[in-house]
Every structure is written in structure tokens, then in C-alpha cells.
Amino acid sequence: MRLRFPGTPRSRRVRAGLLAIALLTAGLPAGGVAAEQAVQLESAYSFTETLDRLRSTLESKGLTIFATLDHRAGALAAGLEMPPTTVLVYGNPKGGTPLMLAAPNFALELPLRVLVRESEDGTTYVVFNPAESLEGRHGLPAGMAERLAGPEKLIAEAVGAAGD
């Protein structure tokens, strides 16, 4: 896995990378997120175009891309092959901070993540955990997780799956 943090000194990139890895794995059950919790959308665009559209859409709405995790680059560096697979770690402190104040351990769920992957047949998929799957986690008061649902519609629109 290759992490990119543009414009950041190497020592801070390494620390940020470790933080991103911790955020990606924290709070997950032993087998990861249950498949029925994840939303998988088929993109109308190529892998690269999907990734670009997601970045620009999220950023245009005031969300920050904190990290880009390029799993394919990591696999290639280890001498392994895999299709393009990238995770964008994104969020907005204005939206996430109130949730962490209400339930401090909810910080394990933030920032949010969206996976973009290409299947063997060349189809691009976008996968994320819906806000409703975070309801009540780590003591989050009822109804607060819905504050994280906004990007879900943006993601669907960006990949041409708004009606799905």
C-alpha cells in the first residue's frame, strides 16, 4: 500500500500514513466490515476517471481528502499483481468533531473512507459503509450518524449511479 500526502515532509507523511492505517482498521470486527453493511455502486466511468470525479466532487463540497491509499502500488512494490484499488480517506472536522465530542471513541470511525476498485472484467466499483451502519457505534447517541450521510449522495452522483 502506498500512501500519498502531497507537500508534507517525509517524517510527517510516515506518521500520517500510520494514522491512516490505524483509522482504516480500527473498530472493525475480526473479519472486517460485514458485506451486507457496505454499499457497492457500479461506476459509469473508468477507474481513473471515477477516482478523479470523486476527489473533485468531495473537495468541491468542502470535504478534505486526508489520504490516498493506493493498494495496487503497494502490491506491485511487493512483486504482486492486483487490479487498481484505491481508498480515499476523507472528511470535514466541522462535521466529525461534534460526533467525537458526543462519543469520544467514535473517533475510531473517522475520517470516512471510500474504496474505488476495478474488477477483472474492467468494471469500476465504488464501495463505502453507509452512515446508518455507524448508528450507535462506540456510544454515539441515536440519530447522530445520519449527519455523515451527505457524502453518500455526492458519491453516487459522481460515479453516475444517483438513481441506484
CSV table of C-alpha atoms in Angstrom, one decimal:
chain,number,residue,atom,x,y,z
A,1,MET,CA,0.0,0.0,0.0
A,2,ARG,CA,1.4,3.4,-1.0
A,3,LEU,CA,0.3,6.5,0.9
A,4,ARG,CA,0.5,9.9,-0.6
A,5,PHE,CA,0.4,13.1,1.4
A,6,PRO,CA,1.3,15.9,-1.1
A,7,GLY,CA,3.5,18.7,0.3
A,8,THR,CA,4.2,17.0,3.6
A,9,PRO,CA,7.7,16.3,4.9
A,10,ARG,CA,8.6,12.6,4.9
A,11,SER,CA,8.6,12.1,8.7
A,12,ARG,CA,5.1,13.6,8.9
A,13,ARG,CA,4.0,11.5,5.9
A,14,VAL,CA,5.1,8.4,7.7
A,15,ARG,CA,3.3,9.4,10.9
A,16,ALA,CA,0.2,10.3,8.9
A,17,GLY,CA,0.4,7.1,7.0
A,18,LEU,CA,0.5,5.1,10.2
A,19,LEU,CA,-2.5,7.1,11.4
A,20,ALA,CA,-4.4,6.4,8.2
A,21,ILE,CA,-3.7,2.6,8.5
A,22,ALA,CA,-4.9,2.7,12.1
A,23,LEU,CA,-8.1,4.5,11.1
A,24,LEU,CA,-8.8,2.0,8.4
A,25,THR,CA,-8.5,-1.0,10.7
A,26,ALA,CA,-9.8,0.4,14.0
A,27,GLY,CA,-13.2,-0.7,15.2
A,28,LEU,CA,-13.7,-3.4,12.6
A,29,PRO,CA,-14.8,-6.9,13.6
A,30,ALA,CA,-12.2,-9.6,13.2
A,31,GLY,CA,-13.3,-10.3,9.6
A,32,GLY,CA,-13.6,-6.7,8.6
A,33,VAL,CA,-16.9,-4.9,7.7
A,34,ALA,CA,-19.8,-7.3,7.0
A,35,ALA,CA,-20.5,-7.3,3.3
A,36,GLU,CA,-24.2,-6.5,3.9
A,37,GLN,CA,-23.2,-3.2,5.5
A,38,ALA,CA,-21.2,-1.9,2.6
A,39,VAL,CA,-22.8,-0.1,-0.3
A,40,GLN,CA,-21.3,-1.1,-3.7
A,41,LEU,CA,-22.0,1.1,-6.7
A,42,GLU,CA,-21.0,0.3,-10.3
A,43,SER,CA,-19.4,3.4,-11.8
A,44,ALA,CA,-20.3,4.7,-15.2
A,45,TYR,CA,-16.7,5.7,-15.7
A,46,SER,CA,-13.2,4.2,-15.9
A,47,PHE,CA,-11.2,3.6,-12.7
A,48,THR,CA,-9.1,6.8,-13.2
A,49,GLU,CA,-12.0,9.0,-14.1
A,50,THR,CA,-14.0,7.6,-11.2
A,51,LEU,CA,-11.2,8.4,-8.8
A,52,ASP,CA,-10.8,11.9,-10.3
A,53,ARG,CA,-14.5,12.6,-10.2
A,54,LEU,CA,-14.8,11.5,-6.5
A,55,ARG,CA,-11.8,13.7,-5.5
A,56,SER,CA,-13.1,16.8,-7.2
A,57,THR,CA,-16.7,16.2,-6.1
A,58,LEU,CA,-15.8,15.7,-2.4
A,59,GLU,CA,-13.4,18.6,-2.4
A,60,SER,CA,-15.8,21.0,-4.2
A,61,LYS,CA,-18.3,20.4,-1.3
A,62,GLY,CA,-15.8,21.3,1.4
A,63,LEU,CA,-14.6,17.9,2.3
A,64,THR,CA,-10.8,17.2,2.7
A,65,ILE,CA,-9.0,14.2,1.2
A,66,PHE,CA,-6.7,13.3,4.1
A,67,ALA,CA,-5.0,10.4,2.4
A,68,THR,CA,-5.0,8.3,-0.7
A,69,LEU,CA,-4.1,4.7,-0.2
A,70,ASP,CA,-3.0,3.0,-3.4
A,71,HIS,CA,-3.2,-0.7,-2.7
A,72,ARG,CA,-2.1,-1.7,-6.2
A,73,ALA,CA,1.1,0.3,-5.9
A,74,GLY,CA,1.8,-1.5,-2.6
A,75,ALA,CA,1.2,-4.8,-4.2
A,76,LEU,CA,3.4,-4.0,-7.2
A,77,ALA,CA,6.2,-2.9,-4.8
A,78,ALA,CA,5.9,-6.3,-3.2
A,79,GLY,CA,6.1,-8.0,-6.5
A,80,LEU,CA,2.4,-8.9,-6.6
A,81,GLU,CA,-0.3,-8.1,-9.1
A,82,MET,CA,-3.7,-6.7,-8.4
A,83,PRO,CA,-6.2,-4.6,-10.2
A,84,PRO,CA,-6.4,-0.9,-9.5
A,85,THR,CA,-7.6,-0.5,-5.9
A,86,THR,CA,-7.5,2.8,-4.1
A,87,VAL,CA,-9.1,4.1,-0.8
A,88,LEU,CA,-9.8,7.8,-0.3
A,89,VAL,CA,-9.8,8.9,3.3
A,90,TYR,CA,-12.0,12.0,3.6
A,91,GLY,CA,-13.9,14.1,6.0
A,92,ASN,CA,-14.6,17.5,7.5
A,93,PRO,CA,-13.7,18.4,11.1
A,94,LYS,CA,-16.9,20.6,11.3
A,95,GLY,CA,-19.0,17.5,10.7
A,96,GLY,CA,-16.9,14.9,12.6
A,97,THR,CA,-15.9,16.8,15.7
A,98,PRO,CA,-19.4,17.1,17.2
A,99,LEU,CA,-19.8,13.3,16.9
A,100,MET,CA,-16.4,12.7,18.6
A,101,LEU,CA,-17.4,15.1,21.4
A,102,ALA,CA,-20.7,13.2,21.9
A,103,ALA,CA,-18.9,9.8,21.8
A,104,PRO,CA,-15.1,10.1,22.0
A,105,ASN,CA,-14.5,6.5,20.9
A,106,PHE,CA,-16.4,7.3,17.7
A,107,ALA,CA,-13.1,8.8,16.5
A,108,LEU,CA,-12.2,5.2,15.5
A,109,GLU,CA,-14.7,5.6,12.7
A,110,LEU,CA,-13.4,8.9,11.3
A,111,PRO,CA,-12.4,10.1,8.8
A,112,LEU,CA,-14.7,8.3,6.4
A,113,ARG,CA,-13.4,6.1,3.6
A,114,VAL,CA,-14.5,5.2,0.1
A,115,LEU,CA,-13.0,2.4,-2.0
A,116,VAL,CA,-12.6,2.6,-5.7
A,117,ARG,CA,-11.6,-0.7,-7.4
A,118,GLU,CA,-11.5,-2.2,-10.8
A,119,SER,CA,-12.8,-5.8,-11.3
A,120,GLU,CA,-11.1,-8.3,-13.5
A,121,ASP,CA,-13.6,-7.5,-16.3
A,122,GLY,CA,-12.7,-3.8,-16.2
A,123,THR,CA,-15.8,-2.7,-14.3
A,124,THR,CA,-15.1,0.0,-11.7
A,125,TYR,CA,-16.9,-0.2,-8.4
A,126,VAL,CA,-17.2,2.3,-5.5
A,127,VAL,CA,-17.7,0.9,-2.1
A,128,PHE,CA,-18.4,2.6,1.3
A,129,ASN,CA,-20.0,2.0,4.6
A,130,PRO,CA,-23.3,3.8,4.8
A,131,ALA,CA,-23.9,6.2,7.7
A,132,GLU,CA,-26.7,4.1,9.0
A,133,SER,CA,-24.2,1.3,9.7
A,134,LEU,CA,-22.4,3.6,12.1
A,135,GLU,CA,-25.6,4.3,14.2
A,136,GLY,CA,-24.9,3.7,17.9
A,137,ARG,CA,-21.3,2.6,17.4
A,138,HIS,CA,-19.0,3.5,20.3
A,139,GLY,CA,-21.9,5.0,22.2
A,140,LEU,CA,-22.8,7.5,19.5
A,141,PRO,CA,-26.3,9.0,20.5
A,142,ALA,CA,-29.2,7.9,18.4
A,143,GLY,CA,-29.7,9.9,15.2
A,144,MET,CA,-26.2,11.5,15.1
A,145,ALA,CA,-24.8,9.1,12.5
A,146,GLU,CA,-27.1,10.5,9.9
A,147,ARG,CA,-25.0,13.6,9.9
A,148,LEU,CA,-22.4,11.6,7.9
A,149,ALA,CA,-24.9,10.6,5.2
A,150,GLY,CA,-24.4,13.7,3.0
A,151,PRO,CA,-21.4,12.4,1.0
A,152,GLU,CA,-23.2,9.2,0.1
A,153,LYS,CA,-25.4,11.1,-2.4
A,154,LEU,CA,-22.4,13.0,-3.7
A,155,ILE,CA,-20.5,9.8,-4.3
A,156,ALA,CA,-23.4,8.2,-6.2
A,157,GLU,CA,-23.8,11.3,-8.4
A,158,ALA,CA,-20.1,11.5,-9.1
A,159,VAL,CA,-20.0,7.9,-10.4
A,160,GLY,CA,-23.2,8.1,-12.4
A,161,ALA,CA,-25.2,5.9,-10.0
A,162,ALA,CA,-27.5,8.5,-8.5
A,163,GLY,CA,-30.6,6.5,-9.2
A,164,ASP,CA,-29.3,3.2,-7.8
